[in-house]
Coordinates of C-alpha atoms and ligand atoms in Angstrom, one line a residue:
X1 CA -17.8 -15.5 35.1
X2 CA -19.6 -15.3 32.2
X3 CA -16.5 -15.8 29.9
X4 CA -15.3 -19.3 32.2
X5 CA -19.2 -20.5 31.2
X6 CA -18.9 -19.4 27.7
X7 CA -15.5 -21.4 27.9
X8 CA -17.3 -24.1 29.0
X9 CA -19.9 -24.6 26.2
X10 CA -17.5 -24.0 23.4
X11 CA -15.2 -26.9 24.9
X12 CA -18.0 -29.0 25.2
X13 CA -18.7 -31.7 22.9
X14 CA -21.7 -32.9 25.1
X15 CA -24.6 -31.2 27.2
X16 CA -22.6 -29.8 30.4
X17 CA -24.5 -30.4 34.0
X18 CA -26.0 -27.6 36.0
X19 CA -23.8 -29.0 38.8
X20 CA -20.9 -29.2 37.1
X21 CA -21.3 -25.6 35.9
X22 CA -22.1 -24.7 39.9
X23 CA -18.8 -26.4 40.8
X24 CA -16.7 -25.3 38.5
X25 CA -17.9 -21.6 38.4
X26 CA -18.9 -21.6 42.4
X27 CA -22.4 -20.0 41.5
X28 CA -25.6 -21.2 42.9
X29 CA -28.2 -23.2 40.3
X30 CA -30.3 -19.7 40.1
X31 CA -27.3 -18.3 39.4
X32 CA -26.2 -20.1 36.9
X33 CA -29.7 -20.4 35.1
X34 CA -29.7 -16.1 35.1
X35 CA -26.5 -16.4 33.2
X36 CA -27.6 -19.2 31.0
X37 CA -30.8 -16.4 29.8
X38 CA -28.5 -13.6 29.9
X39 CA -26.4 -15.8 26.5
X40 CA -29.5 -16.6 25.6
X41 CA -30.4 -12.7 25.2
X42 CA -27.2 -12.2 22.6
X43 CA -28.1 -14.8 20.9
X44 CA -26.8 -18.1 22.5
X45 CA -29.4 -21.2 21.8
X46 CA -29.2 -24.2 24.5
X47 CA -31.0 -27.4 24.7
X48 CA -31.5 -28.3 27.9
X49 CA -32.7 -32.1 28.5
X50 CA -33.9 -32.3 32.4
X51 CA -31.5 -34.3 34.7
X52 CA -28.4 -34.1 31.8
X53 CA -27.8 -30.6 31.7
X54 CA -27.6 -28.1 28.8
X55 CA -26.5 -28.0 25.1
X56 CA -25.5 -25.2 23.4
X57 CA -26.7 -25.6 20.1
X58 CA -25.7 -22.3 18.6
X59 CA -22.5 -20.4 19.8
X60 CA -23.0 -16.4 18.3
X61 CA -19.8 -16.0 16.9
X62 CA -19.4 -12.8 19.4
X63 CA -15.9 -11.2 19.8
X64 CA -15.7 -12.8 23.4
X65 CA -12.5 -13.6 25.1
X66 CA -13.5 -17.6 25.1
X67 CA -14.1 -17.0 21.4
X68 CA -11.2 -15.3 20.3
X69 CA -8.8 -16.9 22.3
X70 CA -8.2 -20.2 20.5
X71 CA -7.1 -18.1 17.3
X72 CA -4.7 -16.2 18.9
X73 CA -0.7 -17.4 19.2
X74 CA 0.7 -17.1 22.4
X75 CA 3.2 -14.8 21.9
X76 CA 0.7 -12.3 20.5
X77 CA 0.9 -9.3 23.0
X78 CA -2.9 -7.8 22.1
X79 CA -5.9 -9.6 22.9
X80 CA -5.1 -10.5 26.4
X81 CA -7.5 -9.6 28.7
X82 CA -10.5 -8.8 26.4
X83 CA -13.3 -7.3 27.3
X84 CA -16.5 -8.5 25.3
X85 CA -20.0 -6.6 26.1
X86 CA -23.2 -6.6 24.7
X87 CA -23.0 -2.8 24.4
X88 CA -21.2 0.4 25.2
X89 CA -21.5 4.1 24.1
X90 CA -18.0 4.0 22.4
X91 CA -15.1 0.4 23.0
X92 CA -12.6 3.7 22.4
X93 CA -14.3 5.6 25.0
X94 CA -14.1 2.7 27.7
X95 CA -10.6 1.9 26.6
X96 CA -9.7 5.3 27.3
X97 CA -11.2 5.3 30.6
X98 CA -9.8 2.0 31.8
X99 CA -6.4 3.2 30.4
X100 CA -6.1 5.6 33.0
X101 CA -7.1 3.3 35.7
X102 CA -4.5 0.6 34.8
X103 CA -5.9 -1.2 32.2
X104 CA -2.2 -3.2 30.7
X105 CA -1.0 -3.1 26.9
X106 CA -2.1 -4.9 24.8
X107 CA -5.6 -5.5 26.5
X108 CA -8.7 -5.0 23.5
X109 CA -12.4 -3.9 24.7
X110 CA -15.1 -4.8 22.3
X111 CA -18.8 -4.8 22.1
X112 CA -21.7 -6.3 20.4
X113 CA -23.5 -2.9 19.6
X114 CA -22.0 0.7 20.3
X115 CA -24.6 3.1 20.6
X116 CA -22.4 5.9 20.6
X117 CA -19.5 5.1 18.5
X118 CA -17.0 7.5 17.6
X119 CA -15.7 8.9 14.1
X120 CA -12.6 11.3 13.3
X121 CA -13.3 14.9 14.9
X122 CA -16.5 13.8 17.0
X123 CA -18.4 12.4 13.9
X124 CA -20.9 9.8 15.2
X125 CA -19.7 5.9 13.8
X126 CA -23.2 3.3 13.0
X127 CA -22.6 0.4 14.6
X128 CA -25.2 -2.5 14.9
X129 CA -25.3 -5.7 15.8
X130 CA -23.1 -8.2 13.6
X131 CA -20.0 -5.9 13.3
X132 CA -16.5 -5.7 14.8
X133 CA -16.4 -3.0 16.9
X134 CA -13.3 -2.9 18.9
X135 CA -10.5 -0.9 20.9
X136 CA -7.0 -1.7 21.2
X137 CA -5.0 -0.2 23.9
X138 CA -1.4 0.4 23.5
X139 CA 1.0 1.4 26.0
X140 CA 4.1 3.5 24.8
X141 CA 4.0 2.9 21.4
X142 CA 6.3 5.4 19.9
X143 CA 7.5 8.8 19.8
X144 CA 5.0 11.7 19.7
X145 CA 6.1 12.5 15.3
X146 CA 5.7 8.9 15.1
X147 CA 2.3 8.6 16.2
X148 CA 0.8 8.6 12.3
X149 CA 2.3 5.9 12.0
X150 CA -0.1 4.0 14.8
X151 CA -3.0 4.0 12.2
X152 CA -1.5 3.8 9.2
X153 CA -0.3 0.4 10.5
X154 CA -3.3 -0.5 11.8
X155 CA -4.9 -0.1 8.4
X156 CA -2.5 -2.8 7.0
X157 CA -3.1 -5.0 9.9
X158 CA -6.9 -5.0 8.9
X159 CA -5.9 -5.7 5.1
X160 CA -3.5 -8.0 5.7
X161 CA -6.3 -10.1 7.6
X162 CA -9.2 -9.1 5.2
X163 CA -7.4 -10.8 2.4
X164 CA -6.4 -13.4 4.1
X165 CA -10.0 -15.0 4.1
X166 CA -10.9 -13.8 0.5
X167 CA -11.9 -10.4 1.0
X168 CA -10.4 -7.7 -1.4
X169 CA -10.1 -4.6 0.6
X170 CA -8.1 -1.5 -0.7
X171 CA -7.0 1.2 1.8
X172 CA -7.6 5.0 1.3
X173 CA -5.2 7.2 2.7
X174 CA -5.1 7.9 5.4
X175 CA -6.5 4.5 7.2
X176 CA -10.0 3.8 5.7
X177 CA -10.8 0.2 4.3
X178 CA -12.7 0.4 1.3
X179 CA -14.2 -3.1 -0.6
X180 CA -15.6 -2.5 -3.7
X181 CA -14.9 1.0 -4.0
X182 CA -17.0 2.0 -0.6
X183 CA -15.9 1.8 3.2
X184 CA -16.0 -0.6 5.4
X185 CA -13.7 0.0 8.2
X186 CA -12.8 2.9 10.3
X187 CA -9.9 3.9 12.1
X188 CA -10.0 6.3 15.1
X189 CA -6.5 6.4 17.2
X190 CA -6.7 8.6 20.3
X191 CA -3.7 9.2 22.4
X192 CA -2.3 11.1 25.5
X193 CA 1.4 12.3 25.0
X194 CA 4.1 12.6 28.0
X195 CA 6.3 15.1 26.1
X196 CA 8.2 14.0 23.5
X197 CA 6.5 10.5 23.7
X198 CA 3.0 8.5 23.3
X199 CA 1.6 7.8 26.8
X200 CA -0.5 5.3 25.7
X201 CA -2.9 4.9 22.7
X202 CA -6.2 3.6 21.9
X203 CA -6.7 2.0 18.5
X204 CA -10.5 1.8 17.9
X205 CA -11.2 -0.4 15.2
X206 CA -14.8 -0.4 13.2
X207 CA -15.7 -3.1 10.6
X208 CA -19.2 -3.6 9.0
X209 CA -18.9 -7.1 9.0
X210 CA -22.1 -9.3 9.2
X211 CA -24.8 -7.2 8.7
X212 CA -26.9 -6.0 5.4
X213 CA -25.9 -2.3 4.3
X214 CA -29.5 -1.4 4.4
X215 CA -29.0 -1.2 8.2
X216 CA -26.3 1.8 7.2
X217 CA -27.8 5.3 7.1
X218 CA -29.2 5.9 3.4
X219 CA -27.0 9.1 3.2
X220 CA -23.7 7.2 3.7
X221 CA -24.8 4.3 1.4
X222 CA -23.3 5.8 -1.6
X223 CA -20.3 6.0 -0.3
X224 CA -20.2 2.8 2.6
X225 CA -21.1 -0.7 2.7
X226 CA -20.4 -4.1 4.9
X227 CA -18.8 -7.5 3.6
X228 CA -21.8 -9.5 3.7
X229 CA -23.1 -7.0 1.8
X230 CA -20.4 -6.6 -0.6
X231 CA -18.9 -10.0 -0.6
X232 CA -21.9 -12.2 0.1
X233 CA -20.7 -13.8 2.8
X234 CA -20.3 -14.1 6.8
X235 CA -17.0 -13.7 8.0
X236 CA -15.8 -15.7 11.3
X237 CA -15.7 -12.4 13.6
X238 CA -13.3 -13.8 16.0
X239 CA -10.7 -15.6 13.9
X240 CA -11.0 -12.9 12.3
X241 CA -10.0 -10.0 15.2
X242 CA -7.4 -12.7 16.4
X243 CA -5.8 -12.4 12.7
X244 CA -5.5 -8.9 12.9
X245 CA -4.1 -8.7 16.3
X246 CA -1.6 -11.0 15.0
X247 CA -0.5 -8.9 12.4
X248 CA -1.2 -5.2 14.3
X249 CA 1.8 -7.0 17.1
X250 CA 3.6 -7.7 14.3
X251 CA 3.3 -4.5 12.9
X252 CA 3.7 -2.2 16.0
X253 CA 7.0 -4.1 17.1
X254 CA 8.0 -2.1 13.9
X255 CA 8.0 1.2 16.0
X256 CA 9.7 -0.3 19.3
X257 CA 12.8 -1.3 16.6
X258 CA 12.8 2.1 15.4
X259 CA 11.4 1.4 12.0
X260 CA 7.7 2.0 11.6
X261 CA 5.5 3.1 8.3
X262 CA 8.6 3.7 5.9
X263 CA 9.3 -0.2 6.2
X264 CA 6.3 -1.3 5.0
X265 CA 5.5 1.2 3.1
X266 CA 5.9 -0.2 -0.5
X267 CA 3.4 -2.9 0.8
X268 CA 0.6 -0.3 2.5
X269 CA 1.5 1.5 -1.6
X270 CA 0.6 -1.6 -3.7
X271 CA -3.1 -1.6 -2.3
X272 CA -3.7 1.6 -1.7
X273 CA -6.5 2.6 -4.1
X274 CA -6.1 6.7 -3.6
X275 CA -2.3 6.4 -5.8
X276 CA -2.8 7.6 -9.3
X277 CA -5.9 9.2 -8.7
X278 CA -7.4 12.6 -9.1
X279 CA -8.7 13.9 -5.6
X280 CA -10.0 16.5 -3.5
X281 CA -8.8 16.6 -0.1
X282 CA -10.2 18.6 3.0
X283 CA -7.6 20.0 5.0
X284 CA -9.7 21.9 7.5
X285 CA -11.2 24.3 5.5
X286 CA -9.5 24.2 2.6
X287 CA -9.7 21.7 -0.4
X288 CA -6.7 20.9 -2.3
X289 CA -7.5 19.3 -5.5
X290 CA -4.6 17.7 -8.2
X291 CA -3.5 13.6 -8.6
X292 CA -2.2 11.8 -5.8
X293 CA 1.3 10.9 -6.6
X294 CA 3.1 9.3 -3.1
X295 CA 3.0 8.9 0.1
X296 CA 6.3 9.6 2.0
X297 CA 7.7 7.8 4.5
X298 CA 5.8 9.8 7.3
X299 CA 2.6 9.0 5.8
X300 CA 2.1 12.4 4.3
X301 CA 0.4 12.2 0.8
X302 CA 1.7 13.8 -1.9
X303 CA -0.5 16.0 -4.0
X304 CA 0.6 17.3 -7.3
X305 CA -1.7 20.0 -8.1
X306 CA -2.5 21.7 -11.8
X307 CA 0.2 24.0 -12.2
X308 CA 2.9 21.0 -11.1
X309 CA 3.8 21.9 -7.7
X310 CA 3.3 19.4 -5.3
X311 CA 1.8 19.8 -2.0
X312 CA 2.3 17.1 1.1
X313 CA -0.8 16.4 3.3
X314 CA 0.1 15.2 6.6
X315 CA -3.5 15.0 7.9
X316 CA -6.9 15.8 5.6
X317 CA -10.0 13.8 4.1
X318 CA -10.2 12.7 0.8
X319 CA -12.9 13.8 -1.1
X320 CA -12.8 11.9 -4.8
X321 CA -13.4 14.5 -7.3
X322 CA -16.7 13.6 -8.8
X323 CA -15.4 12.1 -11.7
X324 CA -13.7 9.8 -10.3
X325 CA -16.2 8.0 -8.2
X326 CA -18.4 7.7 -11.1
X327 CA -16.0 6.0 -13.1
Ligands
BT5_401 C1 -13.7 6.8 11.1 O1 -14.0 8.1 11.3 O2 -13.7 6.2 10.1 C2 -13.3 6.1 12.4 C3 -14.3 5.1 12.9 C4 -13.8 4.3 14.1 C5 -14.9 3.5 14.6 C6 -14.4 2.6 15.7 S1 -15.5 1.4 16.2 C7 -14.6 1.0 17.6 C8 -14.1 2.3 18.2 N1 -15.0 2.9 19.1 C9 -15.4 4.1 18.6 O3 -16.3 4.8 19.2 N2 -14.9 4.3 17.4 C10 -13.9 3.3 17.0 P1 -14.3 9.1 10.1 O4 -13.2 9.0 9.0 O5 -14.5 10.4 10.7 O6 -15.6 8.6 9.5 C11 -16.9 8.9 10.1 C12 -17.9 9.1 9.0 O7 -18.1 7.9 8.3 C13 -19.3 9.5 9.5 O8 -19.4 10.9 9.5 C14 -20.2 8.9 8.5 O9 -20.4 9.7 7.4 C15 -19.5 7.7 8.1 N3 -19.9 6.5 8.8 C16 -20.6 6.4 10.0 N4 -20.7 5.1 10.4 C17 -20.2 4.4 9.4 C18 -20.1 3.0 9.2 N5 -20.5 2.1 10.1 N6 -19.5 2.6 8.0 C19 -19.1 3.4 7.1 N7 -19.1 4.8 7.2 C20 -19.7 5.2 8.4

C-alpha cells in the first residue's frame, strides 16, 4: 500500500487528491492521511493546499521498490519484489527468514537503518540512516565449491556500478570495497547447501553511502569511511542499487553457464588494490605474512612468503602490514 502511494507521488507532476488517492488505493481518508505522516516520518515533505490535495515536495531518495524500479531493465532478474523498511535488525537476517518461507529469486530486502546488522563471523556492521543496506536472495546459484565465487562477483557488481557514476573504488580480496584506501562496502553471503549444490543464498550488501564518517565508530575510522565523506558527494541510492543489480544478474548468469570468477577474473585483477602488496592475512588463528602475488581462478590468493614458497588462501582477512597502510 505504501509502495502504490509512493508510486503515486513520484509519477505526479501536480498535487494528487485525497480522493483520488482513496480510489485508487481503496483506503479510507484517515487512512490515507496515517500513511501520508508515516512518509512524512522517513523523511517525505508534502504540501498540502485544502480542497486540491497534496504535493510531495521532497521525495527521500529511499531504496523503495517505486524508487528503484524505473532504473531497472526489465529483463533484470533481481529487484523484483523488493522489500523497503524503515528498519530491521539485519536485511540478511529477514532475507534468510523469508527464504525459507517462499520468498522467489531474485527478490532484494532493504532497509533504511539496520540496528543489528551483520559482519563476517558474527561481527556487528554500523549502519545508519543514508546508507545502502540491502539483501539479495538467490535461488540455486551454483554448485557448493563454486560458492566463493557468489561474493567475489558481487564485489565486481558494486565496482562496476561505483565507477560508473565517478566513484573510484578498489576491491580488497576477498570482497571489501575500499575508496581512498579505507572501506566502504561489505559483503556477507550466507547460504544453505542441498548436498553438492547451493540451496539458496543471501547476498547482503552494505555501502556507507550518504552519511558523514563521523557517524562511523571512532575505532574503525582509521581504517573505514563513506562516499560523501570521501568523495564529497551524494550518490542517487536507488539508481544506484538498480545499477548493481544490473550488473550482479549479469554477473551471476556467469555461474548458471558454468563459467563464474575465472572469466572475469582479469577484470576483478586490474582493480584490486591487495596485488603487489605486502600483507598480513588472518587465517583463523594464524597470520601469514609475504607479498600478494595472484589470485587463482577459485578466488584463492596467492601469498608468497619470505623464503619463496607460496601459500594459497582460500578464505582469511587481510591485515596490511603496518607499513604499508602508512605509505
Ligand atoms: C563485512 O563483514 O564486511 C560484511 C558486511 C555486510 C553488511 C551487509 S548490510 C546488508 C546485510 N545485512 C547485514 O546484516 N549484513 C549485510 P566483515 O568483513 O566481518 O567486517 C566487519 C567489520 O567491519 C566490523 O568488525 C567493524 O570493524 C567494521 N565495520 C562495521 N561497520 C562498518 C561500516 N559501516 N563500514 C565499514 N566498516 C565497518
Amino acid at each position: 500500500m505504501r509502495d502504490r502511494l509512493v508510486e503515486m507521488f513520484a509519477k505526479a507532476s501536480g498535487p494528487v487528491s485525497g480522493e483520488e488517492m482513496s480510489h485508487t488505493l481503496g483506503l479510507s481518508r484517515t487512512a490515507i492521511w496515517k500513511q501520508i505522516k508515516s512518509l512524512e516520518q522517513v523523511g517525505f515533505v508534502f504540501a498540502a493546499s485544502p480542497r486540491v490535495g497534496y504535493r510531495a515536495v521532497t521525495i527521500p531518495d529511499e531504496l523503495m521498490a517505486p524508487l528503484v524500479d524505473p532504473h531497472l531493465p526489465l529483463a533484470v532478474a533481481f529487484g523484483r519484489p523488493l522489500f523497503w523498511a524503515a528498519e530491521r535488525a539485519s536485511t540478511n537476517a529477514t532475507a534468510l527468514d523469508w527464504a525459507a518461507k517462499g520468498l522467489p529469486h531474485g527478490a532484494v530486502v532493504t532497509a533504511a537503518v539496520q540496528t543489528g546488522g551483520k559482519g563476517r563471523r558474527e561481527r556487528s556492521w554500523v549502519s545508519p540512516q543514508g546508507g545502502m543496506w540491502f539483501s539479495v536472495l538467490i535461488r540455486q546459484p551454483c554448485a557448493l565449491n563454486q560458492a566463493p565465487d557468489l561474493t567475489l562477483l558481487a564485489s565486481l557488481a558494486v565496482r562496476r556500478a561505483l565507477a560508473e557514476i565517478g566513484v573510484p573504488a578498489d576491491i580488497k580480496w576477498p570482497n571489501d570495497i575500499l575508496v581512498a584506501g579505507k572501506k566502504v562496502c561489505g559483503i556477507l553471503a550466507q547460504m544453505r547447501a542441498d548436498g553438492e549444490w547451493v540451496d539458496h543464498a543471501v547476498i547482503g550488501i552494505g555501502i556507507n553511502a550518504n552519511f558523514p564518517e563521523e557517524r562511523l565508530p571512532a575505532d574503525i575510522r582509521h581504517r573505514a569511511t563513506t562516499i560523501f565523506s570521501a568523495c564529497g558527494f551524494a550518490i542517487e541510492r536507488p539508481r544506484v542499487l538498480a545499477t548493481i543489480l544490473t550488473e550482479l544478474d549479469k554477473l551471476y548468469r556467469l555461474l548458471a553457464s558454468g563459467e563464474g570468477f575465472a572469466s572475469v577474473r582479469g577484470e576483478w585483477l586490474a582493480h584490486c588494490e591487495t596485488m603487489g602488496r605486502s600483507v598480513e592475512v588472518a587465517v583463523g588463528n594464524e597470520i601469514v605474512r609475504g607479498t600478494a602475488i595472484d589470485v587463482d581462478d577459485q578466488g584463492s590468493l596467492l601469498v608468497k612468503l619470505a623464503h619463496g614458497d607460496v601459500r594459497r588462501l582460500h578464505s582469511g582477512e587481510v591485515l596490511f602490514s603496518e607499513s604499508e597502510h602508512l605509505r
